[in-house]
Structures are given as C-alpha cells and as structure tokens.
CSV table of C-alpha atoms in Angstrom, one decimal:
chain,number,residue,atom,x,y,z
A,26,MET,CA,-100.3,112.9,-87.3
A,27,THR,CA,-100.4,109.6,-89.2
A,28,GLN,CA,-100.5,109.5,-93.0
A,29,LEU,CA,-104.1,108.2,-92.9
A,30,GLN,CA,-105.3,111.6,-91.6
A,31,HIS,CA,-106.0,114.5,-94.0
A,32,LYS,CA,-107.3,117.3,-91.8
A,33,ILE,CA,-106.4,118.7,-88.4
A,34,TYR,CA,-109.2,120.3,-86.4
A,35,GLN,CA,-108.3,123.3,-84.4
A,36,ILE,CA,-110.5,123.1,-81.3
A,37,ASP,CA,-109.1,126.2,-79.6
A,38,ALA,CA,-111.0,128.3,-82.1
A,39,ALA,CA,-114.5,129.3,-81.1
A,40,GLN,CA,-116.8,127.7,-83.6
A,41,LYS,CA,-120.3,129.0,-83.5
A,42,ASP,CA,-121.7,127.2,-86.5
A,43,SER,CA,-124.1,125.2,-84.4
A,44,ALA,CA,-124.9,124.2,-80.9
A,45,ALA,CA,-123.7,120.6,-81.8
A,46,VAL,CA,-120.3,121.9,-83.1
A,47,SER,CA,-119.7,124.1,-80.1
A,48,THR,CA,-120.7,121.4,-77.6
A,49,ILE,CA,-118.4,118.8,-79.2
A,50,ASN,CA,-115.5,121.3,-79.1
A,51,GLU,CA,-116.2,122.1,-75.5
A,52,ILE,CA,-116.3,118.4,-74.5
A,53,LEU,CA,-113.0,117.7,-76.3
A,54,GLN,CA,-111.4,120.7,-74.6
A,55,ARG,CA,-112.7,119.6,-71.2
A,56,ALA,CA,-111.4,116.0,-71.7
A,57,LEU,CA,-108.0,117.2,-72.8
A,58,GLN,CA,-107.8,119.6,-69.9
A,59,ALA,CA,-108.7,116.7,-67.5
A,60,GLN,CA,-106.1,114.5,-69.3
A,61,ALA,CA,-108.8,111.9,-70.0
A,62,SER,CA,-107.8,108.8,-71.9
A,63,ASP,CA,-111.3,108.2,-73.3
A,64,ILE,CA,-114.6,110.0,-73.8
A,65,HIS,CA,-117.9,107.9,-73.7
A,66,LEU,CA,-121.0,109.3,-75.4
A,67,GLU,CA,-123.9,107.0,-74.3
A,68,PRO,CA,-127.6,107.3,-75.1
A,69,GLY,CA,-129.7,107.9,-72.0
A,70,GLY,CA,-133.2,108.5,-71.0
A,71,GLU,CA,-132.9,112.2,-70.8
A,72,GLY,CA,-130.2,112.7,-73.5
A,73,LEU,CA,-126.6,111.9,-74.4
A,74,VAL,CA,-124.6,111.0,-71.3
A,75,VAL,CA,-121.0,112.2,-71.5
A,76,LYS,CA,-118.3,110.4,-69.4
A,77,PHE,CA,-114.6,110.8,-69.1
A,78,ARG,CA,-112.1,108.1,-68.1
A,79,CYS,CA,-109.5,109.8,-65.9
A,80,HIS,CA,-106.8,107.8,-64.0
A,81,GLY,CA,-108.6,104.6,-65.0
A,82,GLN,CA,-112.0,105.6,-63.5
A,83,LEU,CA,-115.1,106.4,-65.6
A,84,GLN,CA,-116.8,109.6,-64.4
A,85,GLU,CA,-119.9,111.3,-65.7
A,86,ASP,CA,-119.3,114.8,-66.9
A,87,ARG,CA,-122.7,115.9,-68.2
A,88,VAL,CA,-126.0,115.0,-69.9
A,89,VAL,CA,-126.6,116.8,-73.2
A,90,ILE,CA,-130.2,117.4,-74.2
A,91,SER,CA,-131.6,114.7,-76.6
A,92,GLU,CA,-132.3,117.3,-79.3
A,93,LEU,CA,-128.5,117.6,-79.9
A,94,GLU,CA,-127.7,113.9,-79.6
A,95,HIS,CA,-127.8,112.9,-83.3
A,96,LEU,CA,-126.3,116.2,-84.4
A,97,MET,CA,-123.3,115.7,-82.1
A,98,LEU,CA,-122.8,112.1,-83.2
A,99,ASN,CA,-123.0,113.0,-86.8
A,100,ARG,CA,-120.6,115.8,-86.3
A,101,LEU,CA,-118.0,113.4,-84.8
A,102,LYS,CA,-118.6,111.0,-87.7
A,103,VAL,CA,-118.0,113.7,-90.3
A,104,MET,CA,-114.8,114.7,-88.5
A,105,ALA,CA,-113.6,111.1,-88.4
A,106,GLU,CA,-114.6,110.4,-92.0
A,107,MET,CA,-117.2,107.8,-91.0
A,108,ASP,CA,-120.5,107.1,-92.7
A,109,ILE,CA,-123.2,109.3,-91.1
A,110,THR,CA,-126.0,107.2,-92.7
A,111,GLU,CA,-124.8,103.9,-91.1
A,112,LYS,CA,-126.4,103.4,-87.7
A,113,ARG,CA,-126.9,99.7,-87.7
A,114,LEU,CA,-123.3,98.5,-87.8
A,115,PRO,CA,-120.2,99.4,-85.7
A,116,GLN,CA,-117.8,101.8,-87.3
A,117,ASP,CA,-114.3,103.0,-86.6
A,118,GLY,CA,-112.7,106.3,-87.6
A,119,HIS,CA,-109.9,108.7,-86.6
A,120,LEU,CA,-109.0,112.4,-86.7
A,121,ALA,CA,-106.4,114.8,-85.4
A,122,VAL,CA,-107.0,117.8,-83.2
A,123,LEU,CA,-104.8,120.7,-82.2
A,124,TRP,CA,-105.2,122.1,-78.8
A,125,LYS,CA,-102.8,124.6,-77.0
A,126,GLY,CA,-100.1,123.9,-79.6
A,127,GLN,CA,-100.2,120.1,-79.2
A,128,GLN,CA,-101.6,117.6,-81.7
A,129,TYR,CA,-103.7,114.7,-80.4
A,130,ASP,CA,-104.9,111.6,-82.4
A,131,LEU,CA,-108.5,110.6,-81.7
A,132,ARG,CA,-109.8,107.1,-82.4
A,133,ILE,CA,-113.6,107.0,-82.8
A,134,SER,CA,-115.6,103.9,-82.3
A,135,SER,CA,-119.4,103.6,-82.8
A,136,LEU,CA,-121.6,100.8,-81.5
A,137,PRO,CA,-125.3,100.3,-82.1
A,138,LEU,CA,-127.2,99.7,-78.9
A,139,PHE,CA,-130.8,98.8,-78.3
A,140,GLN,CA,-131.2,102.3,-76.8
A,141,GLY,CA,-129.5,104.1,-79.6
A,142,GLU,CA,-125.9,104.6,-80.8
A,143,LYS,CA,-122.9,104.9,-78.5
A,144,MET,CA,-119.5,106.4,-79.4
A,145,VAL,CA,-116.2,106.2,-77.6
A,146,VAL,CA,-113.4,108.6,-78.3
A,147,ARG,CA,-109.9,107.3,-77.4
A,148,ILE,CA,-107.4,110.1,-76.9
A,149,LEU,CA,-103.8,109.4,-78.0
A,150,GLY,CA,-100.7,111.5,-78.1
A,151,GLN,CA,-100.7,112.8,-74.5
A,152,ARG,CA,-97.0,113.6,-74.3
A,153,GLU,CA,-96.9,113.3,-70.6
A,154,ASN,CA,-97.6,109.6,-71.0
A,155,MET,CA,-94.2,109.2,-72.8
A,156,LYS,CA,-91.9,107.8,-70.1
A,157,THR,CA,-88.4,106.3,-69.9
A,158,LEU,CA,-87.9,102.9,-68.5
A,159,GLU,CA,-86.7,104.5,-65.3
A,160,GLN,CA,-90.0,106.3,-64.9
A,161,LEU,CA,-92.2,103.2,-65.2
A,162,GLY,CA,-91.8,102.4,-61.5
A,163,PHE,CA,-90.1,99.0,-61.8
A,164,SER,CA,-88.6,97.6,-58.6
A,165,PRO,CA,-84.8,97.4,-58.7
A,166,GLU,CA,-84.9,93.6,-59.4
A,167,ASN,CA,-87.6,94.0,-62.1
A,168,PHE,CA,-85.7,96.9,-63.7
A,169,ARG,CA,-82.5,94.8,-63.9
A,170,ASN,CA,-84.5,92.0,-65.5
A,171,VAL,CA,-86.0,94.2,-68.1
A,172,GLN,CA,-82.6,95.6,-69.0
A,173,THR,CA,-81.3,92.1,-69.4
A,174,LEU,CA,-84.2,91.2,-71.7
A,175,LEU,CA,-83.4,94.2,-74.0
A,176,GLN,CA,-79.8,93.2,-74.2
A,177,ILE,CA,-80.5,89.9,-75.8
A,178,PRO,CA,-80.1,90.3,-79.6
A,179,GLY,CA,-82.7,87.8,-80.7
A,180,GLY,CA,-85.9,86.3,-79.4
A,181,ILE,CA,-89.3,87.7,-78.3
A,182,VAL,CA,-90.2,89.8,-75.3
A,183,LEU,CA,-93.9,90.1,-74.5
A,184,VAL,CA,-95.7,92.8,-72.5
A,185,CYS,CA,-99.0,91.6,-71.2
A,186,GLY,CA,-102.1,92.9,-69.4
A,187,PRO,CA,-105.7,93.8,-70.1
A,188,THR,CA,-106.8,96.8,-72.1
A,189,GLY,CA,-105.7,100.0,-70.4
A,190,SER,CA,-102.9,98.5,-68.4
A,191,GLY,CA,-100.1,100.6,-70.0
A,192,LYS,CA,-98.7,98.0,-72.3
A,193,THR,CA,-98.1,100.5,-75.2
A,194,THR,CA,-96.4,102.9,-72.9
A,195,THR,CA,-94.0,100.2,-71.8
A,196,LEU,CA,-93.3,99.1,-75.3
A,197,TYR,CA,-92.5,102.7,-76.4
A,198,SER,CA,-90.2,103.1,-73.3
A,199,MET,CA,-88.4,99.9,-74.4
A,200,LEU,CA,-88.0,101.3,-77.9
A,201,ALA,CA,-86.6,104.6,-76.5
A,202,ALA,CA,-84.1,102.6,-74.5
A,203,LEU,CA,-83.0,100.9,-77.7
A,204,GLN,CA,-82.6,104.1,-79.8
A,205,GLY,CA,-79.1,105.1,-80.7
A,206,THR,CA,-77.8,101.5,-80.5
A,207,GLY,CA,-77.1,101.3,-84.2
A,208,LYS,CA,-80.0,99.0,-84.9
A,209,ASN,CA,-82.6,99.2,-87.5
A,210,ILE,CA,-85.9,99.4,-85.6
A,211,VAL,CA,-89.2,98.8,-87.3
A,212,THR,CA,-92.7,98.9,-85.7
A,213,LEU,CA,-96.1,97.6,-86.8
A,214,GLU,CA,-98.8,99.4,-84.9
A,215,ASP,CA,-102.6,100.0,-84.8
A,216,PRO,CA,-102.5,102.9,-84.4
A,217,VAL,CA,-99.2,104.7,-84.2
A,218,GLU,CA,-99.6,106.5,-80.9
A,219,TYR,CA,-96.4,108.5,-80.7
A,220,GLU,CA,-94.0,109.5,-83.5
A,221,MET,CA,-90.4,108.5,-82.5
A,222,PRO,CA,-87.6,110.0,-84.6
A,223,GLY,CA,-85.1,107.4,-85.9
A,224,ILE,CA,-87.6,104.5,-85.7
A,225,ASN,CA,-89.5,103.2,-88.8
A,226,GLN,CA,-93.1,103.1,-87.8
A,227,VAL,CA,-95.8,101.4,-89.9
A,228,GLN,CA,-99.5,101.9,-89.3
A,229,ILE,CA,-101.9,99.1,-90.0
A,230,ASN,CA,-104.7,99.9,-92.4
A,231,GLU,CA,-107.1,97.0,-92.8
A,232,LYS,CA,-109.2,98.8,-95.4
A,233,THR,CA,-106.2,98.9,-97.9
A,234,GLY,CA,-105.1,95.4,-97.0
A,235,LEU,CA,-102.2,96.3,-94.8
A,236,THR,CA,-102.9,93.8,-92.0
A,237,PHE,CA,-100.6,92.8,-89.2
A,238,ALA,CA,-99.7,89.5,-91.0
A,239,ARG,CA,-98.9,91.2,-94.3
A,240,GLY,CA,-96.9,94.0,-92.6
A,241,LEU,CA,-94.9,91.5,-90.6
A,242,ARG,CA,-94.0,89.6,-93.8
A,243,SER,CA,-93.0,92.8,-95.5
A,244,ILE,CA,-90.8,93.9,-92.6
A,245,LEU,CA,-88.4,91.1,-93.3
A,246,ARG,CA,-87.4,92.8,-96.6
A,247,GLN,CA,-86.4,95.9,-94.7
A,248,ASP,CA,-83.3,94.3,-93.0
A,249,PRO,CA,-84.6,94.8,-89.4
A,250,ASP,CA,-82.7,94.2,-86.2
A,251,ILE,CA,-85.5,95.0,-83.8
A,252,ILE,CA,-89.2,94.7,-84.5
A,253,MET,CA,-92.1,96.0,-82.3
A,254,VAL,CA,-95.5,94.5,-82.9
A,255,GLY,CA,-98.3,96.5,-81.3
A,256,GLU,CA,-100.3,93.4,-80.5
A,257,ILE,CA,-100.4,89.7,-81.3
A,258,ARG,CA,-104.0,89.1,-82.1
A,259,ASP,CA,-104.3,85.8,-83.8
A,260,LEU,CA,-102.4,82.6,-84.8
A,261,GLU,CA,-101.1,84.1,-88.1
A,262,SER,CA,-99.5,87.1,-86.5
A,263,ALA,CA,-98.3,85.0,-83.6
A,264,GLU,CA,-96.6,82.5,-86.0
A,265,ILE,CA,-94.9,85.3,-87.9
A,266,ALA,CA,-93.7,87.1,-84.8
A,267,ILE,CA,-92.3,83.8,-83.4
A,268,ARG,CA,-90.6,83.0,-86.7
A,269,LEU,CA,-89.0,86.5,-86.8
A,270,ALA,CA,-87.7,85.9,-83.2
A,271,TYR,CA,-86.5,82.4,-84.1
A,272,THR,CA,-84.4,83.7,-87.0
A,273,GLY,CA,-82.4,86.1,-84.8
A,274,HIS,CA,-84.5,89.3,-84.6
A,275,LEU,CA,-85.4,90.9,-81.3
A,276,VAL,CA,-89.2,91.1,-81.3
A,277,LEU,CA,-91.2,93.2,-78.8
A,278,ALA,CA,-94.9,92.6,-78.7
A,279,SER,CA,-98.0,93.0,-76.5
A,280,LEU,CA,-100.5,90.3,-75.7
A,281,HIS,CA,-103.8,90.3,-73.8
A,282,THR,CA,-103.3,88.0,-70.8
A,283,SER,CA,-103.7,88.4,-67.1
A,284,ASN,CA,-100.1,87.5,-66.0
A,285,ALA,CA,-96.7,86.3,-67.3
A,286,LEU,CA,-97.6,82.6,-67.1
A,287,GLY,CA,-100.8,83.3,-69.0
A,288,ALA,CA,-98.8,84.5,-72.0
A,289,VAL,CA,-97.3,81.1,-72.5
A,290,LYS,CA,-100.7,79.4,-72.2
A,291,ARG,CA,-102.3,81.9,-74.6
A,292,LEU,CA,-99.8,81.4,-77.3
A,293,VAL,CA,-99.9,77.6,-77.0
A,294,GLU,CA,-103.7,77.7,-77.1
A,295,MET,CA,-103.5,79.8,-80.2
A,296,GLY,CA,-101.5,77.0,-81.8
A,297,ILE,CA,-97.9,77.8,-81.3
A,298,ALA,CA,-95.8,74.6,-80.8
A,299,PRO,CA,-94.5,74.5,-77.2
A,300,HIS,CA,-90.9,73.6,-78.3
A,301,LEU,CA,-90.8,76.5,-80.8
A,302,LEU,CA,-92.1,78.9,-78.2
A,303,ALA,CA,-89.5,77.7,-75.7
A,304,SER,CA,-86.7,78.2,-78.1
A,305,CYS,CA,-87.3,81.9,-78.7
A,306,LEU,CA,-89.3,83.4,-75.7
A,307,ASN,CA,-86.9,85.5,-73.7
A,308,GLY,CA,-89.3,86.7,-71.1
A,309,VAL,CA,-92.6,88.3,-70.3
A,310,VAL,CA,-93.5,91.6,-68.5
A,311,ALA,CA,-97.0,91.6,-67.1
A,312,GLN,CA,-98.5,94.8,-65.6
A,313,ARG,CA,-101.5,96.7,-64.3
A,314,LEU,CA,-102.1,100.4,-63.5
A,315,VAL,CA,-103.3,101.4,-60.1
A,316,ARG,CA,-104.2,104.8,-58.8
A,317,SER,CA,-101.4,106.5,-56.9
A,318,LYS,CA,-102.6,108.0,-53.6
A,319,THR,CA,-101.1,110.4,-51.1
A,320,ASP,CA,-103.2,110.9,-48.0
A,321,GLY,CA,-106.1,109.5,-49.8
A,322,VAL,CA,-105.8,112.0,-52.7
A,323,VAL,CA,-105.4,110.5,-56.2
A,324,GLN,CA,-102.1,111.8,-57.8
A,325,GLY,CA,-102.3,109.8,-61.1
A,326,ARG,CA,-101.6,106.2,-61.8
A,327,ILE,CA,-98.5,103.9,-61.3
A,328,ALA,CA,-97.7,100.5,-62.6
A,329,ILE,CA,-97.3,97.3,-60.8
A,330,GLN,CA,-95.3,94.6,-62.6
A,331,GLU,CA,-94.0,91.1,-62.8
A,332,VAL,CA,-91.1,90.1,-65.0
A,333,MET,CA,-90.4,86.5,-65.9
A,334,ILE,CA,-87.1,85.7,-67.6
A,335,CYS,CA,-87.2,82.4,-69.4
A,336,ASP,CA,-84.0,80.7,-68.2
A,337,LYS,CA,-83.0,77.2,-69.2
A,338,THR,CA,-85.3,75.5,-66.6
A,339,ILE,CA,-88.4,77.4,-67.6
A,340,ARG,CA,-87.7,76.8,-71.3
A,341,GLN,CA,-87.4,73.1,-70.6
A,342,LYS,CA,-90.8,73.1,-68.8
A,343,ILE,CA,-92.4,75.1,-71.7
A,344,SER,CA,-91.2,72.6,-74.3
A,345,GLN,CA,-92.6,69.8,-72.2
A,346,TYR,CA,-95.9,71.7,-71.8
A,347,GLU,CA,-97.6,69.3,-69.4
A,348,ARG,CA,-94.7,69.9,-66.9
A,349,PHE,CA,-95.2,73.6,-67.4
A,350,LEU,CA,-98.9,73.3,-66.5
A,351,GLU,CA,-98.2,71.1,-63.5
A,352,GLN,CA,-95.5,73.3,-62.1
A,353,GLN,CA,-96.9,76.8,-62.6
A,354,GLU,CA,-96.8,77.6,-58.9
A,355,GLN,CA,-93.1,76.6,-58.7
A,356,ILE,CA,-92.3,78.8,-61.8
A,357,ALA,CA,-94.3,81.8,-60.4
A,358,ALA,CA,-92.2,81.6,-57.2
A,359,SER,CA,-89.1,82.4,-59.2
A,360,PHE,CA,-90.1,86.0,-59.8
A,361,ILE,CA,-91.9,88.9,-58.1
A,362,SER,CA,-95.6,88.6,-58.7
A,363,LEU,CA,-98.0,91.4,-59.5
A,364,ALA,CA,-99.5,91.0,-56.0
A,365,GLU,CA,-96.1,91.1,-54.3
A,366,ASP,CA,-95.0,94.2,-56.3
A,367,GLY,CA,-98.3,95.9,-55.5
A,368,MET,CA,-97.9,95.2,-51.8
A,369,GLN,CA,-94.4,96.6,-51.8
A,370,LYS,CA,-95.7,99.8,-53.3
A,371,VAL,CA,-98.3,99.9,-50.6
A,372,ARG,CA,-95.6,99.7,-48.0
A,373,GLU,CA,-93.7,102.4,-49.8
A,374,GLY,CA,-96.8,104.7,-49.5
A,375,LYS,CA,-97.3,104.9,-53.3
A,376,THR,CA,-100.8,103.5,-53.2
A,377,ASP,CA,-103.1,101.6,-50.9
A,378,ILE,CA,-104.4,98.1,-50.4
A,379,GLU,CA,-107.9,99.0,-51.7
A,380,GLU,CA,-106.4,100.0,-55.1
A,381,ILE,CA,-104.4,96.8,-55.4
A,382,THR,CA,-107.5,94.7,-54.5
A,383,ALA,CA,-109.6,96.6,-56.9
A,384,VAL,CA,-107.2,95.8,-59.8
A,385,LEU,CA,-106.1,92.3,-58.9
A,386,GLY,CA,-109.2,91.0,-57.1
A,387,PRO,CA,-109.4,89.3,-53.7
A,388,GLN,CA,-106.3,87.2,-54.2
A,389,LEU,CA,-104.1,89.0,-51.7
C-alpha cells in the first residue's frame, strides 16, 4: 500500500449494508478471480454495463439495473476518496483492497459522458505479473542486448509501447535484475505498482506538488546511481531525465511510442536536441502483448519485442537528425523488429498469425 492510502477495504467479508455495496464487492471479487487488469462501468440504456479486461480483451460481465447505477458509482467514489457531488468533471482516486490475503491497489478514473458517468478501475498489484527478465520471453539475441544495456553505468534506456503493452512489468524486471549490485536505486512512479525491497520508490502526488519534474530534481540530492522514471510525459521531464543520463546516471524510463525508432523521433519532437540525445541514449526496448494460444485456447499473454542498441553508427545518425530520418529502414534492419519477433513466436507455436496481425496491423 502506498503512503497516500489510509484505509484498506476487506472485500472477502460479506457486507450486506446495501445492494450497491454488495454488488460492488461481488464485481471486485469476480474481477480479481478472473485476473482482470481493468473494470469498466459504463452507462447503458438498461443500466450500468460492467466489463472486464482479461488478457487484453474487453468482455462484458453483466448489466446492473439502473436503480443501482448512481449508488454504485457513489460507493466507489467514497472508497476512493473522490467527490461524490462532482459529476461534470473527470476525477481520479485510489484505494487498496484485501482479497484472499493479498493486497491490491485500485486506481479509479471517472469521466462524464453524454449518457452519464463512466468509471474505470485499474487493478494493480497482481503478484503473478511480477516477472524476471528471463520470464519476459525475449529471444536469445534480444535478451543478450537487454543485458548489455543494463551493464552500461550511465545513459538512458527507454521501454516503449502503447498503454497496456507491459512497459511497467519490463521496467520492474530490469530493476529486479539490478538489485544487489551495490547501487543506490531510486524510482519515480505514478503510481507505485509493486513494492520492491531495497529500492527507494517515490510516488507522484500532483495534488501536493510532487510532480515528475520536481521529483526528478530532488532525486539528484539522494546520491543515486540508477533512476527509474515511470513515464516521460513532457519536455520538462524529458530534459531532466536526459540531463541525469548525461551526467553519468543510468536512467530507465518508459515512453509512449509505437516502436524503437519512434522513441527517437518523439523525444526530438518534444524538443530534445538531437546531439544531446545521441550522446546519452543507450538503447530502446519496444514491445507489445499478444495472446498466447495453444490449440486455439488462450493461455494468457506473451510479449513480442524489438531491442535497438545505439552503437556509434546510430548515434552519429541521431546527432545528424536528417540522416536518421532518411535512413530509418537501414537502421531498423540492424535489429529484430516487432513483426519478426512475432512471426518467430508463431513458428514456435506460442501464438498465431491472427494475434500478431491484430496487434501490429496489416504490416506483415
């Protein structure tokens, strides 16, 4: 549980206070049992539509009668310390629940729609999601490249992909691999998804003024060796992360881009000088999650990845940014692409072509 949370809700207990309370408890228990990553509560014509995201797919679970809709949403707002009187503006909240002896962190987001109010509950803390680097499904070549990136004492390593592509899991796996190396490791996260012993984890709190940028500036006073930034979101946080990497720290960060080359373009478009980026970017890991199938049966999800190591040639092209843009195909040919890694996993029987096409689009 993070320091921002004050109360843990025990959802194992049978609470009969009201139909809304018992229905919320039942939905949470069903979602945790199904190992869902998100719960969607959407206003519908006949009531509140409840959907679970399992293995990356959104599936309808039930429709709750409209008489309970506002009571249920208000119940979640109370649990998450949100304003139950505010229905015209988006809100964010959080709470912790205890189920079968395990604690889960729930992030609540409300969004006013024309039809009513929608809420999404993101479930964090699923311990089975904690993996070692060896368990992430890297190809032998990609795994060696990631190990090489983590052995470089200074510079920045980016993990890229869209929302829900497993970036955070990969970052935590990298941190786990760096534990016990005698380094002072500090993280800046929003939110802290897993507590890791021996690692100094800072949780962002915009309401109190603890922003990414302010936190990054403060970290410098903590004598860090390795810094993990949950996400580079804007020019200010990008500049500070690059500066930390440039001054000899190893920085791990995530970025929303579609592939490894896109990470370079995104940072330059943000305003990072190409020559500065070239001097400290060690490499980029881009990834997606696809459903793992055996005989057509979904067994969970696996990652497909590409790992670009910025060698001397690639650094020179980044610093001369027009050359980088002109020679993207040539650069991409120097590492295994997402599509190539996906097709290799199809040949290994870990997934199928339909899954790869669904995630990457008709580029194969």
